[in-house]
Amino acid sequence: MKIVYSPKHKQHSPPFEIYDDVKEEYAEKPEGIETIYNFLRQKGVGSVISPGSFSMDNIRKLHHPAYIDFLKKRSGQLRKGEILYPSYFITDTYIAVTSGTYNAAIESVNIVLTGATGILDGEKLAYSLCRPPGHHAEERSMGGYCFFNNAAIAANVLSKTEKVAILDIDFHHGNGTQNAFYERSDVLYVSLHADPRFKYPYKTGFAEEKGKGKGLGFNINYPLKLKTGNKEYLETLKKALRDIAEFNPKYLVVSLGFDTYEHDPICDFKLTIPFYEEIGAEIKTLNKPTLLVHEGGYAVDALGEIAYNFLKGLSS
Ligand code: OKP
Ligand code: ZN
């Protein structure tokens, strides 16, 4: 298995987020990806490669040029150490732009596209260590720590001639990914996440959202109650995997968040570290070429072990 990694994400490291007008420490820290990367290397899992570079067209298919230009310009205007909380092209105020943000976000897309290229070349499994994450990024907006929608951009490339399923197992609903494919029948989006009545992104992720037009029936949400534990999670995951098996895609993209972990500092599920091996093993039963795309996960110290267990289940 190839692990795609780049140190450029460290250029994006805002010190604060703003939550209901109060400054809080920025939960989406560079240490998350670094912990996973170092742990897997130390365990000798996978072979690490650096991302290549790709045409901006891949991003332009998912994001409006005005939004891309805005992010590039505003990020480019900042000096090192300056932070901007934008007022436009944004869905919430958690997210901050720094001088390195645009470059890090572009590199994150390069990371996912390098993984996708491996899958198109016949690899069975690739792990794209994307940061910043992507599943909340919409056509014209950043939000929820996300700038460009890595998983959606990759799924769009993989779906040129084939059907693709996206399984989103981050704690939060991937509003950006859902929107990107809401009217398409060739890309199935299935998500397990915290009930949006109580948790971010609040506005989407309800079970009634099933797709539109040609896409009706190709969007499936499984909102789960707060404090969901291993057993209940597994039951729902099995349903989601049955949906995917029925759709029978050529490729699988997993939006892989580890913020479902019981001690995640900003989330409320109760999944235990050994349980991630079971999640991996369940996903493996689909037996599809699979691109793993990192999303959230804020209990920095546990992320290495969680990722290791997940991969153990997926590859054994
Ligand atoms: C991004 B991803 C804590 C509230 C932060 C934002 C959640 C963004 C999650 N101060 N809420 O899907 O993991
Ligand atoms: Zn999340």
mmCIF file of N, CA and C in Angstrom, residues 41-145:
data_model
loop_
_atom_site.group_PDB
_atom_site.id
_atom_site.type_symbol
_atom_site.label_atom_id
_atom_site.label_comp_id
_atom_site.label_asym_id
_atom_site.label_seq_id
_atom_site.Cartn_x
_atom_site.Cartn_y
_atom_site.Cartn_z
ATOM 1 N N ARG A 41 5.172 4.719 9.778
ATOM 2 C CA ARG A 41 6.570 4.504 9.336
ATOM 3 C C ARG A 41 7.322 3.641 10.326
ATOM 4 N N GLN A 42 7.104 3.966 11.601
ATOM 5 C CA GLN A 42 7.796 3.218 12.669
ATOM 6 C C GLN A 42 7.364 1.756 12.673
ATOM 7 N N LYS A 43 6.112 1.500 12.333
ATOM 8 C CA LYS A 43 5.599 0.123 12.264
ATOM 9 C C LYS A 43 5.925 -0.542 10.931
ATOM 10 N N GLY A 44 6.506 0.214 10.016
ATOM 11 C CA GLY A 44 6.844 -0.347 8.707
ATOM 12 C C GLY A 44 5.635 -0.647 7.831
ATOM 13 N N VAL A 45 4.544 0.083 8.059
ATOM 14 C CA VAL A 45 3.331 -0.130 7.257
ATOM 15 C C VAL A 45 3.391 0.720 5.992
ATOM 16 N N GLY A 46 3.174 0.103 4.838
ATOM 17 C CA GLY A 46 3.074 0.832 3.573
ATOM 18 C C GLY A 46 4.399 1.420 3.112
ATOM 19 N N SER A 47 4.382 1.997 1.894
ATOM 20 C CA SER A 47 5.573 2.713 1.433
ATOM 21 C C SER A 47 5.176 4.148 1.120
ATOM 22 N N VAL A 48 5.944 5.070 1.685
ATOM 23 C CA VAL A 48 5.577 6.480 1.591
ATOM 24 C C VAL A 48 6.037 7.057 0.259
ATOM 25 N N ILE A 49 5.132 7.760 -0.425
ATOM 26 C CA ILE A 49 5.525 8.497 -1.626
ATOM 27 C C ILE A 49 5.081 9.959 -1.493
ATOM 28 N N SER A 50 5.769 10.820 -2.276
ATOM 29 C CA SER A 50 5.397 12.240 -2.290
ATOM 30 C C SER A 50 4.393 12.478 -3.408
ATOM 31 N N PRO A 51 3.532 13.476 -3.245
ATOM 32 C CA PRO A 51 2.551 13.742 -4.302
ATOM 33 C C PRO A 51 3.190 14.337 -5.550
ATOM 34 N N GLY A 52 2.589 14.078 -6.696
ATOM 35 C CA GLY A 52 2.948 14.776 -7.921
ATOM 36 C C GLY A 52 2.164 16.068 -8.003
ATOM 37 N N SER A 53 2.250 16.770 -9.145
ATOM 38 C CA SER A 53 1.380 17.939 -9.271
ATOM 39 C C SER A 53 0.443 17.731 -10.452
ATOM 40 N N PHE A 54 -0.717 18.344 -10.341
ATOM 41 C CA PHE A 54 -1.815 18.071 -11.269
ATOM 42 C C PHE A 54 -2.413 19.381 -11.758
ATOM 43 N N SER A 55 -3.134 19.284 -12.858
ATOM 44 C CA SER A 55 -3.770 20.466 -13.448
ATOM 45 C C SER A 55 -4.835 21.041 -12.508
ATOM 46 N N MET A 56 -4.936 22.374 -12.517
ATOM 47 C CA MET A 56 -5.980 23.047 -11.735
ATOM 48 C C MET A 56 -7.389 22.673 -12.221
ATOM 49 N N ASP A 57 -7.472 22.140 -13.435
ATOM 50 C CA ASP A 57 -8.791 21.748 -13.965
ATOM 51 C C ASP A 57 -9.512 20.784 -13.039
ATOM 52 N N ASN A 58 -8.758 19.905 -12.380
ATOM 53 C CA ASN A 58 -9.377 18.940 -11.461
ATOM 54 C C ASN A 58 -10.136 19.647 -10.345
ATOM 55 N N ILE A 59 -9.582 20.750 -9.873
ATOM 56 C CA ILE A 59 -10.224 21.523 -8.795
ATOM 57 C C ILE A 59 -11.370 22.350 -9.369
ATOM 58 N N ARG A 60 -11.143 22.911 -10.562
ATOM 59 C CA ARG A 60 -12.171 23.780 -11.177
ATOM 60 C C ARG A 60 -13.455 23.023 -11.496
ATOM 61 N N LYS A 61 -13.373 21.710 -11.634
ATOM 62 C CA LYS A 61 -14.601 20.935 -11.902
ATOM 63 C C LYS A 61 -15.499 20.886 -10.666
ATOM 64 N N LEU A 62 -14.931 21.083 -9.488
ATOM 65 C CA LEU A 62 -15.713 21.007 -8.245
ATOM 66 C C LEU A 62 -15.911 22.364 -7.580
ATOM 67 N N HIS A 63 -14.981 23.276 -7.814
ATOM 68 C CA HIS A 63 -15.043 24.574 -7.127
ATOM 69 C C HIS A 63 -15.107 25.719 -8.130
ATOM 70 N N HIS A 64 -15.918 26.737 -7.778
ATOM 71 C CA HIS A 64 -16.105 27.892 -8.650
ATOM 72 C C HIS A 64 -14.813 28.718 -8.735
ATOM 73 N N PRO A 65 -14.465 29.185 -9.942
ATOM 74 C CA PRO A 65 -13.220 29.960 -10.087
ATOM 75 C C PRO A 65 -13.152 31.175 -9.153
ATOM 76 N N ALA A 66 -14.295 31.804 -8.885
ATOM 77 C CA ALA A 66 -14.288 32.991 -8.011
ATOM 78 C C ALA A 66 -13.854 32.613 -6.588
ATOM 79 N N TYR A 67 -14.274 31.446 -6.157
ATOM 80 C CA TYR A 67 -13.865 30.976 -4.820
ATOM 81 C C TYR A 67 -12.378 30.608 -4.797
ATOM 82 N N ILE A 68 -11.947 29.901 -5.813
ATOM 83 C CA ILE A 68 -10.526 29.510 -5.873
ATOM 84 C C ILE A 68 -9.643 30.766 -5.886
ATOM 85 N N ASP A 69 -10.027 31.748 -6.717
ATOM 86 C CA ASP A 69 -9.242 32.991 -6.824
ATOM 87 C C ASP A 69 -9.236 33.761 -5.509
ATOM 88 N N PHE A 70 -10.399 33.792 -4.853
ATOM 89 C CA PHE A 70 -10.512 34.493 -3.567
ATOM 90 C C PHE A 70 -9.534 33.900 -2.561
ATOM 91 N N LEU A 71 -9.537 32.572 -2.457
ATOM 92 C CA LEU A 71 -8.665 31.910 -1.475
ATOM 93 C C LEU A 71 -7.197 32.149 -1.807
ATOM 94 N N LYS A 72 -6.881 32.063 -3.090
ATOM 95 C CA LYS A 72 -5.495 32.263 -3.520
ATOM 96 C C LYS A 72 -5.044 33.687 -3.200
ATOM 97 N N LYS A 73 -5.903 34.653 -3.534
ATOM 98 C CA LYS A 73 -5.557 36.060 -3.355
ATOM 99 C C LYS A 73 -5.441 36.410 -1.867
ATOM 100 N N ARG A 74 -6.448 36.052 -1.086
ATOM 101 C CA ARG A 74 -6.450 36.444 0.321
ATOM 102 C C ARG A 74 -5.338 35.756 1.098
ATOM 103 N N SER A 75 -5.087 34.492 0.789
ATOM 104 C CA SER A 75 -3.989 33.777 1.437
ATOM 105 C C SER A 75 -2.650 34.408 1.037
ATOM 106 N N GLY A 76 -2.551 34.773 -0.241
ATOM 107 C CA GLY A 76 -1.316 35.369 -0.762
ATOM 108 C C GLY A 76 -1.022 36.752 -0.188
ATOM 109 N N GLN A 77 -2.073 37.463 0.243
ATOM 110 C CA GLN A 77 -1.875 38.820 0.782
ATOM 111 C C GLN A 77 -1.378 38.825 2.223
ATOM 112 N N LEU A 78 -1.494 37.683 2.890
ATOM 113 C CA LEU A 78 -1.140 37.653 4.311
ATOM 114 C C LEU A 78 0.366 37.505 4.500
ATOM 115 N N ARG A 79 0.868 38.115 5.574
ATOM 116 C CA ARG A 79 2.258 37.870 5.953
ATOM 117 C C ARG A 79 2.303 36.675 6.890
ATOM 118 N N LYS A 80 3.486 36.123 7.028
ATOM 119 C CA LYS A 80 3.657 34.994 7.945
ATOM 120 C C LYS A 80 3.171 35.382 9.342
ATOM 121 N N GLY A 81 2.365 34.558 9.958
ATOM 122 C CA GLY A 81 1.870 34.853 11.300
ATOM 123 C C GLY A 81 0.527 35.574 11.319
ATOM 124 N N GLU A 82 0.124 36.149 10.175
ATOM 125 C CA GLU A 82 -1.183 36.822 10.126
ATOM 126 C C GLU A 82 -2.296 35.798 9.922
ATOM 127 N N ILE A 83 -3.472 36.091 10.483
ATOM 128 C CA ILE A 83 -4.629 35.214 10.289
ATOM 129 C C ILE A 83 -5.789 36.024 9.743
ATOM 130 N N LEU A 84 -6.539 35.414 8.850
ATOM 131 C CA LEU A 84 -7.739 36.051 8.309
ATOM 132 C C LEU A 84 -8.936 35.146 8.571
ATOM 133 N N TYR A 85 -10.009 35.738 9.106
ATOM 134 C CA TYR A 85 -11.285 35.033 9.200
ATOM 135 C C TYR A 85 -12.176 35.628 8.122
ATOM 136 N N PRO A 86 -12.257 34.986 6.964
ATOM 137 C CA PRO A 86 -12.934 35.623 5.830
ATOM 138 C C PRO A 86 -14.423 35.841 6.089
ATOM 139 N N SER A 87 -14.976 36.808 5.358
ATOM 140 C CA SER A 87 -16.402 37.107 5.479
ATOM 141 C C SER A 87 -17.202 36.561 4.308
ATOM 142 N N TYR A 88 -16.518 36.209 3.250
ATOM 143 C CA TYR A 88 -17.214 35.677 2.069
ATOM 144 C C TYR A 88 -16.662 34.310 1.718
ATOM 145 N N PHE A 89 -17.414 33.577 0.905
ATOM 146 C CA PHE A 89 -16.987 32.253 0.444
ATOM 147 C C PHE A 89 -16.692 31.340 1.626
ATOM 148 N N ILE A 90 -17.520 31.451 2.657
ATOM 149 C CA ILE A 90 -17.284 30.670 3.872
ATOM 150 C C ILE A 90 -18.637 30.274 4.471
ATOM 151 N N THR A 91 -18.738 29.062 5.013
ATOM 152 C CA THR A 91 -20.017 28.634 5.591
ATOM 153 C C THR A 91 -20.054 28.776 7.101
ATOM 154 N N ASP A 92 -18.926 28.977 7.751
ATOM 155 C CA ASP A 92 -18.904 29.141 9.202
ATOM 156 C C ASP A 92 -17.644 29.890 9.599
ATOM 157 N N THR A 93 -17.508 30.182 10.846
ATOM 158 C CA THR A 93 -16.358 30.999 11.265
ATOM 159 C C THR A 93 -15.307 30.225 12.040
ATOM 160 N N TYR A 94 -15.377 28.898 12.021
ATOM 161 C CA TYR A 94 -14.325 28.150 12.709
ATOM 162 C C TYR A 94 -12.986 28.295 12.009
ATOM 163 N N ILE A 95 -13.092 28.497 10.709
ATOM 164 C CA ILE A 95 -11.964 28.253 9.824
ATOM 165 C C ILE A 95 -11.156 29.527 9.632
ATOM 166 N N ALA A 96 -9.861 29.396 9.559
ATOM 167 C CA ALA A 96 -9.001 30.564 9.409
ATOM 168 C C ALA A 96 -8.046 30.365 8.249
ATOM 169 N N VAL A 97 -7.719 31.478 7.606
ATOM 170 C CA VAL A 97 -6.779 31.456 6.476
ATOM 171 C C VAL A 97 -5.470 32.079 6.932
ATOM 172 N N THR A 98 -4.360 31.445 6.572
ATOM 173 C CA THR A 98 -3.033 31.997 6.852
ATOM 174 C C THR A 98 -2.268 32.094 5.525
ATOM 175 N N SER A 99 -1.029 32.585 5.602
ATOM 176 C CA SER A 99 -0.273 32.783 4.357
ATOM 177 C C SER A 99 0.008 31.456 3.644
ATOM 178 N N GLY A 100 0.099 30.368 4.389
ATOM 179 C CA GLY A 100 0.404 29.081 3.755
ATOM 180 C C GLY A 100 -0.823 28.266 3.392
ATOM 181 N N THR A 101 -2.005 28.806 3.674
ATOM 182 C CA THR A 101 -3.221 28.000 3.531
ATOM 183 C C THR A 101 -3.492 27.554 2.090
ATOM 184 N N TYR A 102 -3.402 28.507 1.159
ATOM 185 C CA TYR A 102 -3.708 28.146 -0.224
ATOM 186 C C TYR A 102 -2.753 27.054 -0.734
ATOM 187 N N ASN A 103 -1.471 27.230 -0.473
ATOM 188 C CA ASN A 103 -0.496 26.229 -0.950
ATOM 189 C C ASN A 103 -0.709 24.875 -0.301
ATOM 190 N N ALA A 104 -1.037 24.885 0.981
ATOM 191 C CA ALA A 104 -1.289 23.614 1.678
ATOM 192 C C ALA A 104 -2.541 22.943 1.113
ATOM 193 N N ALA A 105 -3.569 23.740 0.822
ATOM 194 C CA ALA A 105 -4.814 23.168 0.294
ATOM 195 C C ALA A 105 -4.599 22.576 -1.103
ATOM 196 N N ILE A 106 -3.789 23.249 -1.904
ATOM 197 C CA ILE A 106 -3.460 22.716 -3.244
ATOM 198 C C ILE A 106 -2.678 21.412 -3.096
ATOM 199 N N GLU A 107 -1.732 21.386 -2.163
ATOM 200 C CA GLU A 107 -0.933 20.170 -1.962
ATOM 201 C C GLU A 107 -1.812 19.016 -1.475
ATOM 202 N N SER A 108 -2.806 19.338 -0.661
ATOM 203 C CA SER A 108 -3.722 18.312 -0.164
ATOM 204 C C SER A 108 -4.467 17.665 -1.340
ATOM 205 N N VAL A 109 -4.832 18.481 -2.319
ATOM 206 C CA VAL A 109 -5.475 17.941 -3.537
ATOM 207 C C VAL A 109 -4.463 17.101 -4.325
ATOM 208 N N ASN A 110 -3.221 17.566 -4.417
ATOM 209 C CA ASN A 110 -2.192 16.759 -5.095
ATOM 210 C C ASN A 110 -2.031 15.398 -4.423
ATOM 211 N N ILE A 111 -2.125 15.389 -3.111
ATOM 212 C CA ILE A 111 -2.001 14.135 -2.348
ATOM 213 C C ILE A 111 -3.131 13.180 -2.714
ATOM 214 N N VAL A 112 -4.346 13.701 -2.771
ATOM 215 C CA VAL A 112 -5.476 12.805 -3.082
ATOM 216 C C VAL A 112 -5.413 12.339 -4.536
ATOM 217 N N LEU A 113 -4.989 13.237 -5.432
ATOM 218 C CA LEU A 113 -4.942 12.846 -6.851
ATOM 219 C C LEU A 113 -3.812 11.852 -7.125
ATOM 220 N N THR A 114 -2.751 11.925 -6.350
ATOM 221 C CA THR A 114 -1.677 10.930 -6.478
ATOM 222 C C THR A 114 -2.199 9.555 -6.040
ATOM 223 N N GLY A 115 -2.951 9.533 -4.955
ATOM 224 C CA GLY A 115 -3.573 8.276 -4.517
ATOM 225 C C GLY A 115 -4.537 7.744 -5.572
ATOM 226 N N ALA A 116 -5.345 8.630 -6.140
ATOM 227 C CA ALA A 116 -6.331 8.225 -7.154
ATOM 228 C C ALA A 116 -5.643 7.680 -8.408
ATOM 229 N N THR A 117 -4.516 8.292 -8.766
ATOM 230 C CA THR A 117 -3.767 7.824 -9.939
ATOM 231 C C THR A 117 -3.289 6.391 -9.722
ATOM 232 N N GLY A 118 -2.817 6.093 -8.516
ATOM 233 C CA GLY A 118 -2.412 4.724 -8.179
ATOM 234 C C GLY A 118 -3.566 3.746 -8.343
ATOM 235 N N ILE A 119 -4.725 4.137 -7.881
ATOM 236 C CA ILE A 119 -5.909 3.264 -7.998
ATOM 237 C C ILE A 119 -6.264 3.054 -9.473
ATOM 238 N N LEU A 120 -6.211 4.131 -10.257
ATOM 239 C CA LEU A 120 -6.495 3.994 -11.704
ATOM 240 C C LEU A 120 -5.469 3.101 -12.389
ATOM 241 N N ASP A 121 -4.247 3.085 -11.844
ATOM 242 C CA ASP A 121 -3.187 2.227 -12.406
ATOM 243 C C ASP A 121 -3.270 0.787 -11.909
ATOM 244 N N GLY A 122 -4.277 0.474 -11.105
ATOM 245 C CA GLY A 122 -4.482 -0.926 -10.737
ATOM 246 C C GLY A 122 -4.116 -1.302 -9.309
ATOM 247 N N GLU A 123 -3.715 -0.304 -8.485
ATOM 248 C CA GLU A 123 -3.449 -0.642 -7.077
ATOM 249 C C GLU A 123 -4.757 -0.927 -6.340
ATOM 250 N N LYS A 124 -4.666 -1.774 -5.318
ATOM 251 C CA LYS A 124 -5.870 -2.160 -4.564
ATOM 252 C C LYS A 124 -6.182 -1.169 -3.449
ATOM 253 N N LEU A 125 -5.146 -0.541 -2.918
ATOM 254 C CA LEU A 125 -5.340 0.314 -1.745
ATOM 255 C C LEU A 125 -4.320 1.449 -1.751
ATOM 256 N N ALA A 126 -4.781 2.656 -1.502
ATOM 257 C CA ALA A 126 -3.863 3.796 -1.347
ATOM 258 C C ALA A 126 -4.384 4.662 -0.208
ATOM 259 N N TYR A 127 -3.465 5.245 0.530
ATOM 260 C CA TYR A 127 -3.832 6.071 1.689
ATOM 261 C C TYR A 127 -3.294 7.481 1.472
ATOM 262 N N SER A 128 -4.192 8.418 1.225
ATOM 263 C CA SER A 128 -3.796 9.808 1.011
ATOM 264 C C SER A 128 -3.900 10.580 2.322
ATOM 265 N N LEU A 129 -2.745 10.979 2.839
ATOM 266 C CA LEU A 129 -2.707 11.707 4.118
ATOM 267 C C LEU A 129 -2.958 13.192 3.863
ATOM 268 N N CYS A 130 -4.203 13.480 3.514
ATOM 269 C CA CYS A 130 -4.582 14.847 3.161
ATOM 270 C C CYS A 130 -4.686 15.738 4.397
ATOM 271 N N ARG A 131 -4.192 16.923 4.287
ATOM 272 C CA ARG A 131 -4.416 17.973 5.273
ATOM 273 C C ARG A 131 -4.120 19.297 4.586
ATOM 274 N N PRO A 132 -4.960 20.302 4.663
ATOM 275 C CA PRO A 132 -6.255 20.327 5.333
ATOM 276 C C PRO A 132 -7.247 19.316 4.742
ATOM 277 N N PRO A 133 -8.264 18.956 5.585
ATOM 278 C CA PRO A 133 -9.283 18.009 5.132
ATOM 279 C C PRO A 133 -10.218 18.652 4.102
ATOM 280 N N GLY A 134 -11.225 17.896 3.629
ATOM 281 C CA GLY A 134 -11.996 18.429 2.502
ATOM 282 C C GLY A 134 -13.505 18.291 2.515
ATOM 283 N N HIS A 135 -14.079 17.362 3.281
ATOM 284 C CA HIS A 135 -15.475 16.992 2.995
ATOM 285 C C HIS A 135 -16.530 18.057 3.292
ATOM 286 N N HIS A 136 -16.166 19.115 4.002
ATOM 287 C CA HIS A 136 -17.118 20.226 4.205
ATOM 288 C C HIS A 136 -16.996 21.314 3.136
ATOM 289 N N ALA A 137 -15.972 21.247 2.306
ATOM 290 C CA ALA A 137 -15.775 22.307 1.301
ATOM 291 C C ALA A 137 -16.795 22.143 0.179
ATOM 292 N N GLU A 138 -17.482 23.236 -0.135
ATOM 293 C CA GLU A 138 -18.515 23.216 -1.164
ATOM 294 C C GLU A 138 -18.023 23.947 -2.406
ATOM 295 N N GLU A 139 -18.884 23.971 -3.418
ATOM 296 C CA GLU A 139 -18.482 24.560 -4.696
ATOM 297 C C GLU A 139 -17.908 25.967 -4.514
ATOM 298 N N ARG A 140 -18.560 26.757 -3.668
ATOM 299 C CA ARG A 140 -18.137 28.150 -3.492
ATOM 300 C C ARG A 140 -17.807 28.491 -2.055
ATOM 301 N N SER A 141 -17.498 27.509 -1.241
ATOM 302 C CA SER A 141 -17.170 27.898 0.125
ATOM 303 C C SER A 141 -16.291 26.922 0.892
ATOM 304 N N MET A 142 -15.463 27.529 1.731
ATOM 305 C CA MET A 142 -14.691 26.795 2.728
ATOM 306 C C MET A 142 -15.551 26.670 3.975
ATOM 307 N N GLY A 143 -15.203 25.753 4.867
ATOM 308 C CA GLY A 143 -15.933 25.615 6.126
ATOM 309 C C GLY A 143 -15.454 24.369 6.856
ATOM 310 N N GLY A 144 -15.626 24.341 8.172
ATOM 311 C CA GLY A 144 -15.286 23.143 8.948
ATOM 312 C C GLY A 144 -13.862 22.646 8.715
ATOM 313 N N TYR A 145 -12.914 23.556 8.699
ATOM 314 C CA TYR A 145 -11.486 23.265 8.500
ATOM 315 C C TYR A 145 -11.125 22.847 7.074
#
